[in-house]
Short mmCIF file of C-alpha atoms and ligand atoms in Angstrom, two decimals:
data_model
loop_
_atom_site.label_atom_id
_atom_site.label_comp_id
_atom_site.label_asym_id
_atom_site.label_seq_id
_atom_site.Cartn_x
_atom_site.Cartn_y
_atom_site.Cartn_z
CA UNK A 469 35.34 -31.47 -47.44
CA UNK A 470 32.20 -33.29 -46.31
CA UNK A 471 31.01 -30.34 -44.23
CA UNK A 472 31.12 -28.00 -47.19
CA UNK A 473 27.77 -26.88 -48.58
CA UNK A 474 26.76 -28.71 -51.71
CA UNK A 475 25.24 -27.63 -55.02
CA UNK A 476 22.43 -29.83 -56.37
CA UNK A 477 20.49 -29.62 -59.62
CA UNK A 478 16.70 -29.55 -59.79
CA UNK A 479 15.61 -29.81 -63.39
CA UNK A 480 12.30 -28.13 -64.20
CA UNK A 481 11.97 -29.06 -67.89
CA UNK A 482 8.79 -31.01 -67.16
CA UNK A 483 7.23 -27.99 -65.44
CA UNK A 484 8.64 -24.61 -66.57
CA UNK A 485 9.74 -26.17 -69.88
CA UNK A 486 6.30 -27.41 -70.80
CA UNK A 487 4.34 -24.39 -69.56
CA UNK A 488 6.24 -22.38 -72.16
CA UNK A 489 4.36 -20.86 -75.07
CA UNK A 490 4.38 -22.87 -78.34
CA UNK A 491 6.24 -25.94 -77.08
CA UNK A 492 5.06 -29.03 -75.27
CA UNK A 493 5.93 -32.61 -74.43
CA UNK A 494 3.73 -35.70 -74.45
CA UNK A 495 3.40 -37.63 -71.20
CA UNK A 496 5.64 -40.37 -72.65
CA UNK A 497 8.27 -37.76 -73.57
CA UNK A 498 8.07 -36.31 -70.04
CA UNK A 499 8.58 -39.82 -68.66
CA UNK A 500 11.66 -40.33 -70.87
CA UNK A 501 13.09 -37.00 -69.66
CA UNK A 502 12.64 -38.20 -66.04
CA UNK A 503 14.45 -41.45 -66.89
CA UNK A 504 17.34 -39.65 -68.61
CA UNK A 505 17.66 -37.14 -65.74
CA UNK A 506 17.85 -40.07 -63.33
CA UNK A 507 20.52 -41.74 -65.49
CA UNK A 508 22.40 -38.44 -65.39
CA UNK A 509 22.43 -38.37 -61.58
CA UNK A 510 20.26 -35.26 -61.33
CA UNK A 511 18.96 -34.75 -57.80
CA UNK A 512 15.36 -33.87 -58.59
CA UNK A 513 12.95 -33.49 -61.49
CA UNK A 514 10.03 -31.12 -61.06
CA UNK A 515 7.83 -33.49 -63.02
CA UNK A 516 4.55 -31.64 -63.35
CA UNK A 517 1.39 -30.16 -61.90
CA UNK A 518 -0.42 -32.40 -59.38
CA UNK A 519 -3.70 -30.45 -59.53
CA UNK A 520 -3.94 -30.51 -63.34
CA UNK A 521 -6.28 -33.29 -64.48
CA UNK A 522 -4.54 -34.32 -67.69
CA UNK A 523 -1.33 -34.91 -65.69
CA UNK A 524 -2.83 -37.27 -63.10
CA UNK A 525 -2.20 -40.63 -64.79
CA UNK A 526 1.27 -39.59 -65.93
CA UNK A 527 2.23 -38.40 -62.43
CA UNK A 528 0.87 -41.51 -60.69
CA UNK A 529 2.50 -43.83 -63.25
CA UNK A 530 5.88 -42.12 -62.77
CA UNK A 531 5.55 -42.45 -59.00
CA UNK A 532 4.97 -46.18 -59.60
CA UNK A 533 8.27 -46.20 -61.49
CA UNK A 534 9.83 -44.68 -58.36
CA UNK A 535 8.40 -47.50 -56.26
CA UNK A 536 9.68 -50.09 -58.74
CA UNK A 537 13.17 -48.61 -58.45
CA UNK A 538 13.22 -47.53 -62.11
CA UNK A 539 13.21 -43.84 -61.22
CA UNK A 540 15.67 -43.98 -58.36
CA UNK A 541 17.43 -42.21 -56.68
CA UNK A 542 15.99 -39.13 -58.43
CA UNK A 543 13.26 -37.25 -56.55
CA UNK A 544 10.10 -36.33 -58.41
CA UNK A 545 8.45 -33.15 -57.17
CA UNK A 546 5.25 -31.35 -58.03
CA UNK A 547 4.58 -27.64 -58.45
CA UNK A 548 1.42 -26.14 -56.95
CA UNK A 549 0.20 -22.79 -55.66
CA UNK A 550 0.80 -22.21 -51.95
CA UNK A 551 -2.78 -22.64 -50.80
CA UNK A 552 -4.32 -25.23 -48.50
CA UNK A 553 -6.82 -26.13 -51.21
CA UNK A 554 -4.11 -26.90 -53.79
CA UNK A 555 -2.24 -29.03 -51.25
CA UNK A 556 -5.40 -31.00 -50.42
CA UNK A 557 -6.24 -31.50 -54.09
CA UNK A 558 -2.66 -32.54 -54.89
CA UNK A 559 -2.69 -35.30 -52.28
CA UNK A 560 -6.15 -36.42 -53.36
CA UNK A 561 -5.18 -36.71 -57.03
CA UNK A 562 -1.58 -37.88 -56.58
CA UNK A 563 -1.56 -39.65 -53.19
CA UNK A 564 2.02 -40.96 -53.42
CA UNK A 565 3.58 -37.55 -53.98
CA UNK A 566 6.37 -36.87 -51.47
CA UNK A 567 8.03 -33.69 -52.68
CA UNK A 568 6.31 -30.40 -53.39
CA UNK A 569 7.11 -26.81 -54.23
CA UNK A 570 4.49 -24.34 -53.08
CA UNK A 571 4.49 -21.06 -54.97
CA UNK A 572 3.22 -17.58 -54.14
CA UNK A 573 4.19 -14.07 -55.29
CA UNK A 574 6.08 -11.85 -52.87
CA UNK A 575 6.88 -8.58 -54.68
CA UNK A 576 4.94 -5.35 -54.11
CA UNK A 577 4.21 -5.32 -57.84
CA UNK A 578 2.53 -8.74 -57.79
CA UNK A 579 0.84 -8.35 -54.40
CA UNK A 580 -0.71 -5.04 -55.48
CA UNK A 581 -1.27 -5.61 -59.19
CA UNK A 582 -1.88 -9.38 -59.40
CA UNK A 583 -3.72 -10.13 -56.16
CA UNK A 584 -5.44 -6.72 -56.43
CA UNK A 585 -6.59 -6.53 -52.81
CA UNK A 586 -7.36 -10.24 -52.44
CA UNK A 587 -4.16 -10.70 -50.44
CA UNK A 588 -1.80 -8.26 -48.73
CA UNK A 589 1.74 -8.82 -47.43
CA UNK A 590 0.58 -10.40 -44.17
CA UNK A 591 -2.05 -12.65 -45.72
CA UNK A 592 0.48 -13.86 -48.32
CA UNK A 593 2.57 -15.13 -45.41
CA UNK A 594 -0.48 -16.66 -43.67
CA UNK A 595 -1.64 -18.36 -46.86
CA UNK A 596 1.83 -19.81 -47.51
CA UNK A 597 2.33 -20.98 -43.90
CA UNK A 598 -1.10 -22.63 -43.94
CA UNK A 599 -0.20 -24.49 -47.14
CA UNK A 600 3.12 -25.68 -45.69
CA UNK A 601 1.37 -27.01 -42.57
CA UNK A 602 -1.25 -28.74 -44.69
CA UNK A 603 1.49 -30.40 -46.76
CA UNK A 604 3.24 -31.59 -43.58
CA UNK A 605 -0.06 -32.98 -42.30
CA UNK A 606 -0.37 -34.89 -45.58
CA UNK A 607 3.08 -36.42 -44.96
CA UNK A 608 5.09 -34.46 -47.52
CA UNK A 609 8.76 -35.35 -47.05
CA UNK A 610 10.30 -32.25 -48.56
CA UNK A 611 8.67 -28.88 -49.08
CA UNK A 612 10.15 -26.02 -51.03
CA UNK A 613 8.48 -22.63 -50.77
CA UNK A 614 8.76 -20.51 -53.91
CA UNK A 615 8.96 -16.77 -53.58
CA UNK A 616 7.70 -15.79 -57.01
CA UNK A 617 9.25 -12.53 -58.23
CA UNK A 618 11.76 -12.72 -55.35
CA UNK A 619 14.23 -10.61 -57.31
CA UNK A 620 11.80 -7.63 -57.19
CA UNK A 621 10.73 -8.27 -53.59
CA UNK A 622 11.77 -5.88 -50.81
CA UNK A 623 14.65 -7.62 -49.03
CA UNK A 624 13.20 -7.20 -45.53
CA UNK A 625 9.90 -8.70 -46.62
CA UNK A 626 11.61 -11.56 -48.49
CA UNK A 627 13.48 -12.45 -45.29
CA UNK A 628 10.33 -12.16 -43.17
CA UNK A 629 8.41 -14.37 -45.63
CA UNK A 630 11.22 -16.94 -45.78
CA UNK A 631 11.64 -17.10 -42.01
CA UNK A 632 7.88 -17.71 -41.70
CA UNK A 633 8.19 -20.54 -44.26
CA UNK A 634 11.04 -22.08 -42.25
CA UNK A 635 9.04 -21.70 -39.04
CA UNK A 636 6.05 -23.45 -40.67
CA UNK A 637 8.32 -26.37 -41.62
CA UNK A 638 9.57 -25.70 -45.15
CA UNK A 639 12.85 -27.39 -46.07
CA UNK A 640 13.97 -24.95 -48.75
CA UNK A 641 13.24 -21.50 -50.16
CA UNK A 642 13.15 -21.03 -53.92
CA UNK A 643 14.41 -17.60 -54.94
CA UNK A 644 12.67 -16.93 -58.26
CA UNK A 645 14.06 -14.32 -60.62
CA UNK A 646 10.74 -14.58 -62.39
CA UNK A 647 11.34 -11.72 -64.82
CA UNK A 648 15.04 -12.36 -65.32
CA UNK A 649 16.01 -8.88 -64.10
CA UNK A 650 18.81 -9.93 -61.73
CA UNK A 651 22.50 -9.63 -62.58
CA UNK A 652 25.24 -11.84 -61.09
CA UNK A 653 26.08 -8.92 -58.76
CA UNK A 654 22.53 -8.27 -57.52
CA UNK A 655 21.62 -11.94 -57.06
CA UNK A 656 24.83 -12.64 -55.17
CA UNK A 657 24.14 -9.77 -52.73
CA UNK A 658 20.49 -10.69 -52.25
CA UNK A 659 20.94 -14.43 -51.77
CA UNK A 660 23.84 -13.77 -49.40
CA UNK A 661 21.56 -11.62 -47.21
CA UNK A 662 18.74 -14.15 -47.45
CA UNK A 663 20.85 -17.23 -46.72
CA UNK A 664 22.65 -15.56 -43.81
CA UNK A 665 19.34 -14.58 -42.20
CA UNK A 666 17.64 -17.87 -42.99
CA UNK A 667 20.23 -20.65 -42.63
CA UNK A 668 18.18 -22.90 -44.90
CA UNK A 669 19.02 -24.42 -48.30
CA UNK A 670 18.22 -22.03 -51.17
CA UNK A 671 16.88 -22.91 -54.60
CA UNK A 672 17.89 -20.59 -57.40
CA UNK A 673 15.36 -20.22 -60.22
CA UNK A 674 16.45 -17.82 -62.95
CA UNK A 675 15.25 -16.71 -66.37
CA UNK A 676 17.22 -15.57 -69.37
CA UNK A 677 15.52 -12.30 -70.35
CA UNK A 678 18.88 -10.48 -70.16
CA UNK A 679 21.00 -13.41 -71.33
CA UNK A 680 22.42 -13.74 -67.81
CA UNK A 681 20.67 -16.89 -66.68
CA UNK A 682 23.64 -19.24 -66.20
CA UNK A 683 25.80 -16.49 -64.67
CA UNK A 684 23.00 -15.56 -62.27
CA UNK A 685 22.39 -19.20 -61.33
CA UNK A 686 25.99 -19.90 -60.36
CA UNK A 687 26.37 -16.50 -58.66
CA UNK A 688 23.27 -17.31 -56.58
CA UNK A 689 24.58 -20.78 -55.73
CA UNK A 690 27.95 -19.29 -54.75
CA UNK A 691 26.21 -16.83 -52.40
CA UNK A 692 24.25 -19.62 -50.70
CA UNK A 693 27.39 -21.75 -50.28
CA UNK A 694 29.44 -18.76 -49.04
CA UNK A 695 26.78 -18.36 -46.33
CA UNK A 696 27.04 -22.02 -45.35
CA UNK A 697 23.81 -23.13 -47.05
CA UNK A 698 23.27 -25.80 -49.70
CA UNK A 699 22.17 -24.54 -53.12
CA UNK A 700 19.75 -26.12 -55.57
CA UNK A 701 19.97 -24.67 -59.08
CA UNK A 702 16.87 -24.95 -61.28
CA UNK A 703 17.63 -25.90 -64.88
CA UNK A 704 15.92 -26.92 -68.12
CA UNK A 705 17.31 -29.17 -70.84
CA UNK A 706 18.50 -26.99 -73.75
CA UNK A 707 17.56 -23.87 -71.75
CA UNK A 708 13.84 -24.23 -72.48
CA UNK A 709 11.40 -22.42 -70.20
CA UNK A 710 9.12 -19.40 -70.13
CA UNK A 711 10.01 -16.58 -72.60
CA UNK A 712 13.81 -16.54 -73.09
CA UNK A 713 14.10 -19.73 -71.04
CA UNK A 714 15.59 -21.08 -67.81
CA UNK A 715 19.22 -21.95 -67.09
CA UNK A 716 20.48 -24.59 -69.53
CA UNK A 717 21.17 -27.84 -67.68
CA UNK A 718 24.47 -28.63 -69.40
CA UNK A 719 25.82 -25.04 -69.30
CA UNK A 720 25.19 -24.84 -65.55
CA UNK A 721 27.06 -28.09 -64.90
CA UNK A 722 29.93 -27.05 -67.17
CA UNK A 723 30.13 -23.64 -65.46
CA UNK A 724 30.28 -25.30 -62.04
CA UNK A 725 32.94 -27.78 -63.16
CA UNK A 726 35.12 -25.57 -65.37
CA UNK A 727 34.39 -21.96 -64.40
CA UNK A 728 37.43 -20.21 -62.93
CA UNK A 729 37.23 -20.39 -59.13
CA UNK A 730 34.17 -22.65 -59.08
CA UNK A 731 36.13 -25.84 -58.32
CA UNK A 732 36.21 -24.99 -54.62
CA UNK A 733 32.43 -25.43 -54.54
CA UNK A 734 31.06 -28.94 -54.22
CA UNK A 735 28.77 -30.14 -56.99
CA UNK A 736 26.60 -33.18 -56.24
CA UNK A 737 29.03 -36.00 -57.07
CA UNK A 738 26.32 -38.10 -58.75
CA UNK A 739 26.02 -35.69 -61.70
CA UNK A 740 27.30 -37.47 -64.80
CA UNK A 741 27.75 -35.47 -67.99
CA UNK A 742 28.04 -38.64 -70.11
CA UNK A 743 24.26 -38.44 -70.59
CA UNK A 744 24.45 -34.85 -71.87
CA UNK A 745 24.48 -35.64 -75.58
CA UNK A 746 21.64 -38.13 -75.32
CA UNK A 747 19.27 -36.02 -73.21
CA UNK A 748 19.85 -32.84 -75.24
CA UNK A 749 19.30 -34.60 -78.57
CA UNK A 750 16.20 -36.30 -77.23
CA UNK A 751 14.71 -33.09 -75.80
CA UNK A 752 15.42 -31.29 -79.07
CA UNK A 753 13.57 -34.03 -80.99
CA UNK A 754 10.71 -34.19 -78.50
CA UNK A 755 10.20 -30.40 -78.35
CA UNK A 756 10.81 -30.05 -82.08
CA UNK A 757 13.34 -27.29 -81.34
CA UNK A 758 16.81 -27.59 -82.92
CA UNK A 759 19.94 -27.20 -80.80
CA UNK A 760 21.76 -23.98 -81.86
CA UNK A 761 25.12 -24.82 -83.46
CA UNK A 762 26.93 -22.70 -80.85
CA UNK A 763 25.20 -24.19 -77.79
CA UNK A 764 27.76 -24.93 -75.02
CA UNK A 765 28.85 -28.57 -74.93
CA UNK A 766 26.29 -30.03 -77.31
CA UNK A 767 26.11 -27.59 -80.23
CA UNK A 768 27.47 -28.83 -83.58
CA UNK A 769 30.28 -26.28 -83.37
CA UNK A 770 31.14 -26.77 -79.68
CA UNK A 771 34.25 -28.78 -80.66
CA UNK A 772 34.68 -27.69 -84.28
CA UNK A 773 37.82 -25.87 -85.43
CA UNK A 774 38.46 -24.45 -88.87
CA UNK A 775 40.77 -21.47 -88.72
CA UNK A 776 44.39 -22.50 -89.29
CA UNK A 777 45.83 -21.49 -85.94
CA UNK A 778 42.98 -22.99 -83.91
CA UNK A 779 42.79 -26.26 -85.86
CA UNK A 780 46.56 -26.72 -85.66
CA UNK A 781 46.57 -25.86 -81.96
CA UNK A 782 43.68 -28.20 -81.10
CA UNK A 783 45.35 -31.06 -82.98
CA UNK A 784 48.68 -30.52 -81.21
CA UNK A 785 47.05 -30.53 -77.78
CA UNK A 786 43.29 -30.35 -77.22
CA UNK A 787 43.85 -28.16 -74.15
CA UNK A 788 45.14 -25.42 -76.42
CA UNK A 789 41.62 -24.55 -77.58
CA UNK A 790 39.20 -26.83 -75.74
CA UNK A 791 38.16 -26.25 -72.13
CA UNK A 792 36.65 -29.73 -71.64
CA UNK A 793 36.52 -33.00 -73.56
CA UNK A 794 33.75 -33.99 -75.95
CA UNK A 795 33.95 -37.57 -74.59
CA UNK A 796 32.90 -36.28 -71.15
CA UNK A 797 29.61 -35.13 -72.67
CA UNK A 798 28.93 -38.49 -74.29
CA UNK A 799 29.90 -37.23 -77.73
CA UNK A 800 32.14 -38.89 -80.28
CA UNK A 801 30.18 -42.06 -81.03
CA UNK A 802 29.17 -42.33 -84.69
CA UNK A 803 25.41 -42.01 -85.16
CA UNK A 804 24.00 -44.52 -87.61
CA UNK A 805 21.27 -43.19 -89.83
CA UNK A 806 19.50 -45.79 -91.97
CA UNK A 807 19.55 -44.62 -95.58
CA UNK A 808 18.10 -47.78 -97.14
CA UNK A 809 14.94 -49.64 -96.19
CA UNK A 810 13.62 -48.78 -92.77
CA UNK A 811 10.54 -50.25 -91.12
CA UNK A 812 9.10 -47.90 -88.50
CA UNK A 813 6.44 -48.66 -85.93
CA UNK A 814 3.46 -46.32 -86.20
CA UNK A 815 -0.23 -45.83 -85.62
CA UNK A 816 -1.14 -48.27 -88.39
CA UNK A 817 1.68 -50.83 -88.09
CA UNK A 818 1.09 -54.54 -88.58
CA UNK A 819 2.60 -57.37 -86.54
CA UNK A 820 5.30 -58.45 -89.07
CA UNK A 821 6.90 -55.05 -89.50
CA UNK A 822 6.56 -54.44 -85.81
CA UNK A 823 8.47 -57.63 -84.91
CA UNK A 824 11.21 -56.55 -87.31
CA UNK A 825 11.53 -53.22 -85.48
CA UNK A 826 11.89 -54.95 -82.10
CA UNK A 827 14.29 -57.63 -83.39
CA UNK A 828 16.61 -54.79 -84.41
CA UNK A 829 16.46 -53.60 -80.80
CA UNK A 830 17.28 -57.15 -79.70
CA UNK A 831 14.05 -57.41 -77.77
CA UNK A 832 12.07 -60.64 -78.17
CA UNK A 833 8.49 -61.38 -77.20
CA UNK A 834 7.36 -64.54 -75.41
CA UNK A 835 4.59 -65.24 -77.91
CA UNK A 836 2.26 -63.63 -80.44
CA UNK A 837 -0.13 -62.58 -77.73
CA UNK A 838 2.53 -60.50 -75.96
CA UNK A 839 3.72 -59.02 -79.25
CA UNK A 840 0.17 -58.02 -80.20
CA UNK A 841 -0.37 -56.39 -76.83
CA UNK A 842 2.81 -54.30 -77.14
CA UNK A 843 2.02 -53.45 -80.77
CA UNK A 844 -1.32 -52.03 -79.69
CA UNK A 845 0.44 -49.86 -77.09
CA UNK A 846 3.02 -48.70 -79.64
CA UNK A 847 0.19 -47.60 -81.94
CA UNK A 848 -1.28 -45.55 -79.11
CA UNK A 849 2.16 -44.14 -78.30
CA UNK A 850 2.40 -42.87 -81.88
CA UNK A 851 -0.99 -41.23 -81.69
CA UNK A 852 0.19 -39.73 -78.41
CA UNK A 853 3.61 -38.45 -79.62
CA UNK A 854 2.63 -37.65 -83.22
CA UNK A 855 6.13 -38.52 -84.43
CA UNK A 856 8.15 -41.71 -84.92
CA UNK A 857 9.16 -43.29 -81.62
CA UNK A 858 12.84 -43.47 -80.70
CA UNK A 859 14.46 -46.77 -79.68
CA UNK A 860 14.41 -45.98 -75.95
CA UNK A 861 10.68 -45.25 -76.13
CA UNK A 862 10.03 -48.57 -77.90
CA UNK A 863 12.12 -50.37 -75.28
CA UNK A 864 10.30 -48.59 -72.46
CA UNK A 865 6.88 -49.63 -73.77
CA UNK A 866 7.93 -53.27 -74.17
CA UNK A 867 9.55 -53.35 -70.72
CA UNK A 868 6.80 -51.57 -68.77
CA UNK A 869 3.60 -52.11 -70.78
CA UNK A 870 1.25 -51.52 -67.85
CA UNK A 871 2.93 -48.25 -66.90
CA UNK A 872 2.92 -47.17 -70.55
CA UNK A 873 -0.82 -47.89 -70.79
CA UNK A 874 -1.47 -45.68 -67.78
CA UNK A 875 0.64 -42.86 -69.24
CA UNK A 876 -1.34 -42.90 -72.52
CA UNK A 877 -4.68 -42.97 -70.74
CA UNK A 878 -6.50 -39.67 -70.51
CA UNK A 879 -10.12 -39.29 -69.55
CA UNK A 880 -11.38 -35.76 -70.05
ZN1 LIG F 1385 10.13 -19.96 -64.09
#
């Protein structure tokens, strides 16, 4: 059992999710997503872009949370281009970063029509290998190399590229179905060939342009495991991500746990679906994107029955019409919505109302000075989020005021 390859989850909401057109997260919201992913036992959060200036304080503050044991055992990893310069800049701006994914395009299409003569197939490999060596020199602990557009890359070149990455010292290869053109059949075949030639853990990064993203992700993971390699599936909360999105975090976990035949594959035992309801609701609020009523696991209708035969059957025995239990996903608790007077903490709050908000959270302040200090931060947090703060955000700010201050600080 222990020697079997394992399937881990790397959530990329804070990278692919936020680089998506029309939606974004504040740095506080990104921090909350990291905390919830950690609570959920997710292996790694790709938490941002180390060479992007407006991310610097957020990234460094979250790495402080790692040091303090708040964000532990989750790994926080950064996404950069596979160039020596990006690696150097990343370690200059975010010195404590330990985990990186280095990305470069590998398909003929991209090499010819994106690099347009700047790089050819051989120099793509040289550039990538140079970046990996630079990252090792800078004491990176784990390096993933991303083959962008891997699904449209010639198989022999993809293997050559990946072997060169392994040789340079990479720990994993990320197979990116950048355009979402793979099917479960094609990705299984291709990752099988790659993993057999490479004998290195494979990351599976898929997109939903054909509506196949979860199927492709688990087919890719199955291929890696069948070849004796660990698999790392990339996900986003609520299936956010570029264009039609990435693989939905909860759907992937449900597919691995309840899909026919998938039980013989070993999912990271730390993954805990109890957090599903909370993280999905929070991400929906933070992104301002409603959860579709038919979303697996967390949609309003995921456990709703109306037709006579189904309702009767589900009441007689839930297994008649339900594949998994709503309690497992952290559902079933009543949600209390205040319909009378409600004091909220906002950009223009005063100290009295503010204390009332925190008393309801059962958080007390030492003295007026401390309360005033936190109130000031909460005002900034509201300017930062541009929507009422949720209880966990208020608690976070009161518990880690210095970290919160750093997260809100941006110096253009
Ligand atoms: Zn992507």
